[in-house]
């Protein structure tokens, strides 16, 4: 099985691209190759996570002999496992920032395509049945106009054929960005932040988010889904590292 490449060239995409030539999420220039989502030269320079990654959180490892990163060796997680495409930072970090805060929602297709392309075998091996984006609080949604994780999940769903449930999990607490807080505060910040708003659609779930940092957000979302009866929760993010 392969991902559905036709989605990239579907009718509405083609009209949109004719009106607004696609810009490369990395350098901002118009992408010359009509079938590409970013410039070839830019893509080649990006820090793709190679085959030495933590089996739990997907973080790039220096030493391919290790199975888990120091963080996952020292503590457990509630999600079963997750994978990311790139090491966070530099030009890809900037592109994700633009996608999240700069209104560049169109960058989501490039990110989601790389997620689906790289990790489709991982999704199949784990028999994923449904995709759920990490939700944004409604006040933030109003500010930003979109949930970046929802955009990614929508594209991943179309590319993999998996159903997406955007309204099943909600964020009921308008939390502070985790990076602004210390260790203990981070835990309290996310406590009771998420809730089910709808019945659990399936038992093997894939959560989608933009960046994996400590995994706290994904653990809290997993806790809620597991309590609602999920068998196991996996995740996929664009980047992995310090956000
Ligand atoms: Zn470029
Ligand atoms: Zn890890």
Short mmCIF file of C-alpha atoms and ligand atoms in Angstrom, two decimals:
data_model
loop_
_atom_site.label_atom_id
_atom_site.label_comp_id
_atom_site.label_asym_id
_atom_site.label_seq_id
_atom_site.Cartn_x
_atom_site.Cartn_y
_atom_site.Cartn_z
CA UNK A 1 0.00 0.00 0.00
CA UNK A 2 1.13 3.49 -0.81
CA UNK A 3 -0.02 6.92 0.20
CA UNK A 4 -2.54 8.62 -2.09
CA UNK A 5 -0.35 10.92 -4.18
CA UNK A 6 -3.32 12.00 -6.32
CA UNK A 7 -4.51 14.09 -3.41
CA UNK A 8 -1.57 16.45 -4.04
CA UNK A 9 -2.85 17.19 -7.55
CA UNK A 10 -6.59 17.13 -6.92
CA UNK A 11 -8.91 19.65 -8.61
CA UNK A 12 -9.05 22.28 -5.89
CA UNK A 13 -5.29 22.04 -5.29
CA UNK A 14 -4.65 22.58 -9.01
CA UNK A 15 -6.90 25.66 -9.16
CA UNK A 16 -5.32 27.07 -6.03
CA UNK A 17 -1.82 26.53 -7.42
CA UNK A 18 -2.76 28.19 -10.69
CA UNK A 19 -3.99 31.25 -8.78
CA UNK A 20 -1.19 31.27 -6.23
CA UNK A 21 2.04 29.56 -7.27
CA UNK A 22 3.31 27.41 -4.44
CA UNK A 23 6.06 28.92 -2.30
CA UNK A 24 8.77 26.82 -0.71
CA UNK A 25 8.23 26.62 3.08
CA UNK A 26 11.99 26.72 3.57
CA UNK A 27 13.27 29.60 1.38
CA UNK A 28 9.99 31.36 0.52
CA UNK A 29 10.66 31.38 -3.24
CA UNK A 30 8.19 30.11 -5.83
CA UNK A 31 8.68 26.36 -6.33
CA UNK A 32 9.59 25.89 -10.00
CA UNK A 33 8.68 22.21 -10.26
CA UNK A 34 4.85 22.22 -10.44
CA UNK A 35 4.66 18.77 -8.83
CA UNK A 36 6.95 19.58 -5.90
CA UNK A 37 5.93 20.96 -2.50
CA UNK A 38 9.33 22.59 -1.80
CA UNK A 39 12.59 23.16 -3.73
CA UNK A 40 14.71 20.06 -4.17
CA UNK A 41 17.79 21.93 -2.96
CA UNK A 42 16.04 23.08 0.23
CA UNK A 43 14.70 19.58 0.96
CA UNK A 44 18.15 18.04 0.64
CA UNK A 45 19.51 20.35 3.33
CA UNK A 46 16.88 19.53 5.95
CA UNK A 47 17.80 17.49 9.06
CA UNK A 48 15.71 14.36 8.43
CA UNK A 49 15.68 11.95 11.36
CA UNK A 50 17.56 8.89 10.12
CA UNK A 51 17.16 5.25 11.12
CA UNK A 52 18.74 5.75 14.54
CA UNK A 53 15.75 7.02 16.50
CA UNK A 54 14.29 6.37 19.93
CA UNK A 55 11.81 3.51 19.58
CA UNK A 56 9.45 5.26 21.97
CA UNK A 57 9.44 9.00 21.19
CA UNK A 58 11.15 8.94 17.80
CA UNK A 59 13.90 11.42 18.77
CA UNK A 60 17.13 11.19 16.76
CA UNK A 61 19.78 9.18 18.61
CA UNK A 62 23.52 9.69 18.26
CA UNK A 63 24.23 6.05 18.95
CA UNK A 64 22.39 3.53 16.77
CA UNK A 65 23.04 0.76 19.31
CA UNK A 66 20.63 2.31 21.83
CA UNK A 67 16.90 1.58 21.63
CA UNK A 68 15.65 4.53 23.69
CA UNK A 69 16.71 8.13 24.31
CA UNK A 70 17.89 9.13 27.83
CA UNK A 71 14.48 10.72 28.53
CA UNK A 72 12.49 7.60 27.61
CA UNK A 73 14.93 5.39 29.55
CA UNK A 74 14.35 7.43 32.69
CA UNK A 75 10.56 7.72 32.58
CA UNK A 76 7.54 6.14 31.01
CA UNK A 77 5.07 7.67 28.60
CA UNK A 78 1.37 7.05 28.14
CA UNK A 79 1.56 7.01 24.35
CA UNK A 80 2.79 3.72 22.91
CA UNK A 81 5.23 5.26 20.41
CA UNK A 82 5.60 8.17 18.03
CA UNK A 83 7.65 9.36 15.08
CA UNK A 84 8.71 12.72 13.61
CA UNK A 85 10.19 13.76 10.31
CA UNK A 86 12.89 16.31 11.21
CA UNK A 87 15.09 17.39 14.11
CA UNK A 88 13.60 20.70 15.30
CA UNK A 89 15.50 23.95 14.70
CA UNK A 90 17.11 26.02 11.91
CA UNK A 91 15.17 26.55 8.67
CA UNK A 92 12.65 23.76 9.37
CA UNK A 93 12.01 25.22 12.84
CA UNK A 94 11.35 28.61 11.21
CA UNK A 95 9.02 27.04 8.65
CA UNK A 96 7.01 25.32 11.41
CA UNK A 97 6.86 28.63 13.31
CA UNK A 98 5.52 30.39 10.19
CA UNK A 99 2.98 27.61 9.74
CA UNK A 100 1.84 27.91 13.34
CA UNK A 101 1.92 31.64 14.01
CA UNK A 102 2.55 33.33 10.64
CA UNK A 103 -0.65 32.34 8.87
CA UNK A 104 1.22 30.06 6.43
CA UNK A 105 -1.31 27.28 6.67
CA UNK A 106 -0.48 26.16 3.12
CA UNK A 107 2.88 24.84 4.40
CA UNK A 108 0.90 22.07 6.09
CA UNK A 109 0.66 20.02 2.92
CA UNK A 110 4.46 19.72 2.59
CA UNK A 111 4.81 18.74 6.26
CA UNK A 112 1.92 16.26 6.20
CA UNK A 113 3.13 14.71 2.96
CA UNK A 114 6.56 14.09 4.50
CA UNK A 115 4.93 12.66 7.65
CA UNK A 116 2.72 10.31 5.63
CA UNK A 117 5.45 9.32 3.17
CA UNK A 118 8.04 8.54 5.84
CA UNK A 119 5.80 6.93 8.45
CA UNK A 120 3.06 5.16 6.51
CA UNK A 121 4.69 1.76 7.28
CA UNK A 122 4.75 2.70 10.99
CA UNK A 123 1.01 3.50 10.88
CA UNK A 124 0.26 0.24 9.11
CA UNK A 125 2.43 -1.85 11.43
CA UNK A 126 0.57 -0.40 14.40
CA UNK A 127 -2.83 -0.88 12.76
CA UNK A 128 -3.91 2.74 13.24
CA UNK A 129 -7.66 3.19 12.78
CA UNK A 130 -8.26 6.89 13.37
CA UNK A 131 -6.41 10.21 13.35
CA UNK A 132 -7.01 12.88 16.00
CA UNK A 133 -5.21 16.27 16.04
CA UNK A 134 -4.00 17.75 19.33
CA UNK A 135 -6.71 20.36 19.93
CA UNK A 136 -6.30 24.09 20.38
CA UNK A 137 -8.31 26.00 22.99
CA UNK A 138 -11.20 27.88 21.37
CA UNK A 139 -9.79 31.27 22.43
CA UNK A 140 -6.51 30.47 20.64
CA UNK A 141 -8.43 29.15 17.66
CA UNK A 142 -10.26 32.45 17.38
CA UNK A 143 -6.97 34.35 17.55
CA UNK A 144 -5.15 32.20 15.01
CA UNK A 145 -8.07 31.24 12.78
CA UNK A 146 -6.98 27.62 12.49
CA UNK A 147 -5.51 24.72 14.40
CA UNK A 148 -2.19 23.82 12.79
CA UNK A 149 -2.46 20.24 14.08
CA UNK A 150 -5.95 20.00 12.55
CA UNK A 151 -4.59 21.07 9.15
CA UNK A 152 -1.84 18.44 9.37
CA UNK A 153 -4.29 15.75 10.46
CA UNK A 154 -6.66 16.59 7.59
CA UNK A 155 -3.90 16.15 5.01
CA UNK A 156 -2.50 13.01 6.69
CA UNK A 157 -6.00 11.53 6.62
CA UNK A 158 -6.42 12.26 2.90
CA UNK A 159 -2.96 10.89 2.08
CA UNK A 160 -3.30 7.69 4.11
CA UNK A 161 -7.02 7.02 3.77
CA UNK A 162 -7.48 7.11 7.56
CA UNK A 163 -10.54 8.86 9.00
CA UNK A 164 -9.89 12.10 10.93
CA UNK A 165 -11.89 13.10 14.00
CA UNK A 166 -11.19 16.74 14.71
CA UNK A 167 -13.87 17.38 17.27
CA UNK A 168 -13.54 14.29 19.42
CA UNK A 169 -10.85 15.64 21.77
CA UNK A 170 -11.01 19.24 23.04
CA UNK A 171 -8.74 21.53 25.04
CA UNK A 172 -10.81 23.00 27.84
CA UNK A 173 -8.02 24.94 29.54
CA UNK A 174 -6.24 27.79 27.75
CA UNK A 175 -2.76 26.69 28.82
CA UNK A 176 0.42 28.76 28.71
CA UNK A 177 3.06 27.68 26.20
CA UNK A 178 5.01 24.88 27.89
CA UNK A 179 8.34 26.48 27.04
CA UNK A 180 7.53 29.41 29.34
CA UNK A 181 7.27 27.16 32.40
CA UNK A 182 9.48 25.10 34.70
CA UNK A 183 9.14 21.34 35.30
CA UNK A 184 6.47 21.24 38.04
CA UNK A 185 4.51 24.09 36.51
CA UNK A 186 4.42 22.24 33.19
CA UNK A 187 2.64 19.30 34.77
CA UNK A 188 0.06 21.50 36.52
CA UNK A 189 -0.42 23.61 33.40
CA UNK A 190 -1.69 20.65 31.38
CA UNK A 191 -3.62 18.93 34.16
CA UNK A 192 -7.25 18.57 33.13
CA UNK A 193 -6.53 20.57 29.98
CA UNK A 194 -8.06 17.97 27.66
CA UNK A 195 -11.44 16.26 27.54
CA UNK A 196 -13.45 14.00 25.27
CA UNK A 197 -16.21 15.95 23.48
CA UNK A 198 -17.48 12.96 21.56
CA UNK A 199 -17.38 9.16 21.77
CA UNK A 200 -14.05 7.50 21.01
CA UNK A 201 -14.21 6.64 17.27
CA UNK A 202 -11.78 3.68 17.31
CA UNK A 203 -9.38 1.96 19.65
CA UNK A 204 -6.01 2.42 17.89
CA UNK A 205 -5.43 6.16 17.61
CA UNK A 206 -2.84 8.37 15.94
CA UNK A 207 -2.42 11.81 17.50
CA UNK A 208 -1.03 14.56 15.27
CA UNK A 209 0.90 17.61 16.46
CA UNK A 210 3.49 20.00 15.05
CA UNK A 211 6.41 19.65 17.49
CA UNK A 212 7.42 16.99 20.03
CA UNK A 213 9.40 18.50 22.90
CA UNK A 214 8.95 16.75 26.26
CA UNK A 215 5.93 14.73 25.20
CA UNK A 216 3.82 16.17 28.06
CA UNK A 217 1.01 17.36 25.76
CA UNK A 218 0.89 14.02 23.94
CA UNK A 219 0.93 12.12 27.26
CA UNK A 220 -2.02 14.12 28.58
CA UNK A 221 -3.98 13.61 25.37
CA UNK A 222 -3.13 9.89 25.51
CA UNK A 223 -4.32 9.72 29.13
CA UNK A 224 -7.74 11.07 28.13
CA UNK A 225 -8.05 8.74 25.13
CA UNK A 226 -6.94 5.69 27.15
CA UNK A 227 -9.40 6.53 29.90
CA UNK A 228 -12.12 6.76 27.24
CA UNK A 229 -11.27 3.19 26.23
CA UNK A 230 -8.54 3.43 23.58
CA UNK A 231 -6.33 0.36 23.33
CA UNK A 232 -3.20 2.30 22.33
CA UNK A 233 -2.24 5.77 21.25
CA UNK A 234 0.55 6.66 18.82
CA UNK A 235 1.65 10.02 17.51
CA UNK A 236 3.28 11.71 14.56
CA UNK A 237 4.79 15.21 14.58
CA UNK A 238 6.58 17.34 12.02
CA UNK A 239 9.67 17.95 14.15
CA UNK A 240 11.18 16.57 17.33
CA UNK A 241 13.40 18.63 19.61
CA UNK A 242 13.41 21.79 21.70
CA UNK A 243 10.60 24.04 20.42
ZN1 LIG B 1 13.31 26.50 -1.22
ZN1 LIG B 2 12.66 8.85 23.52
#
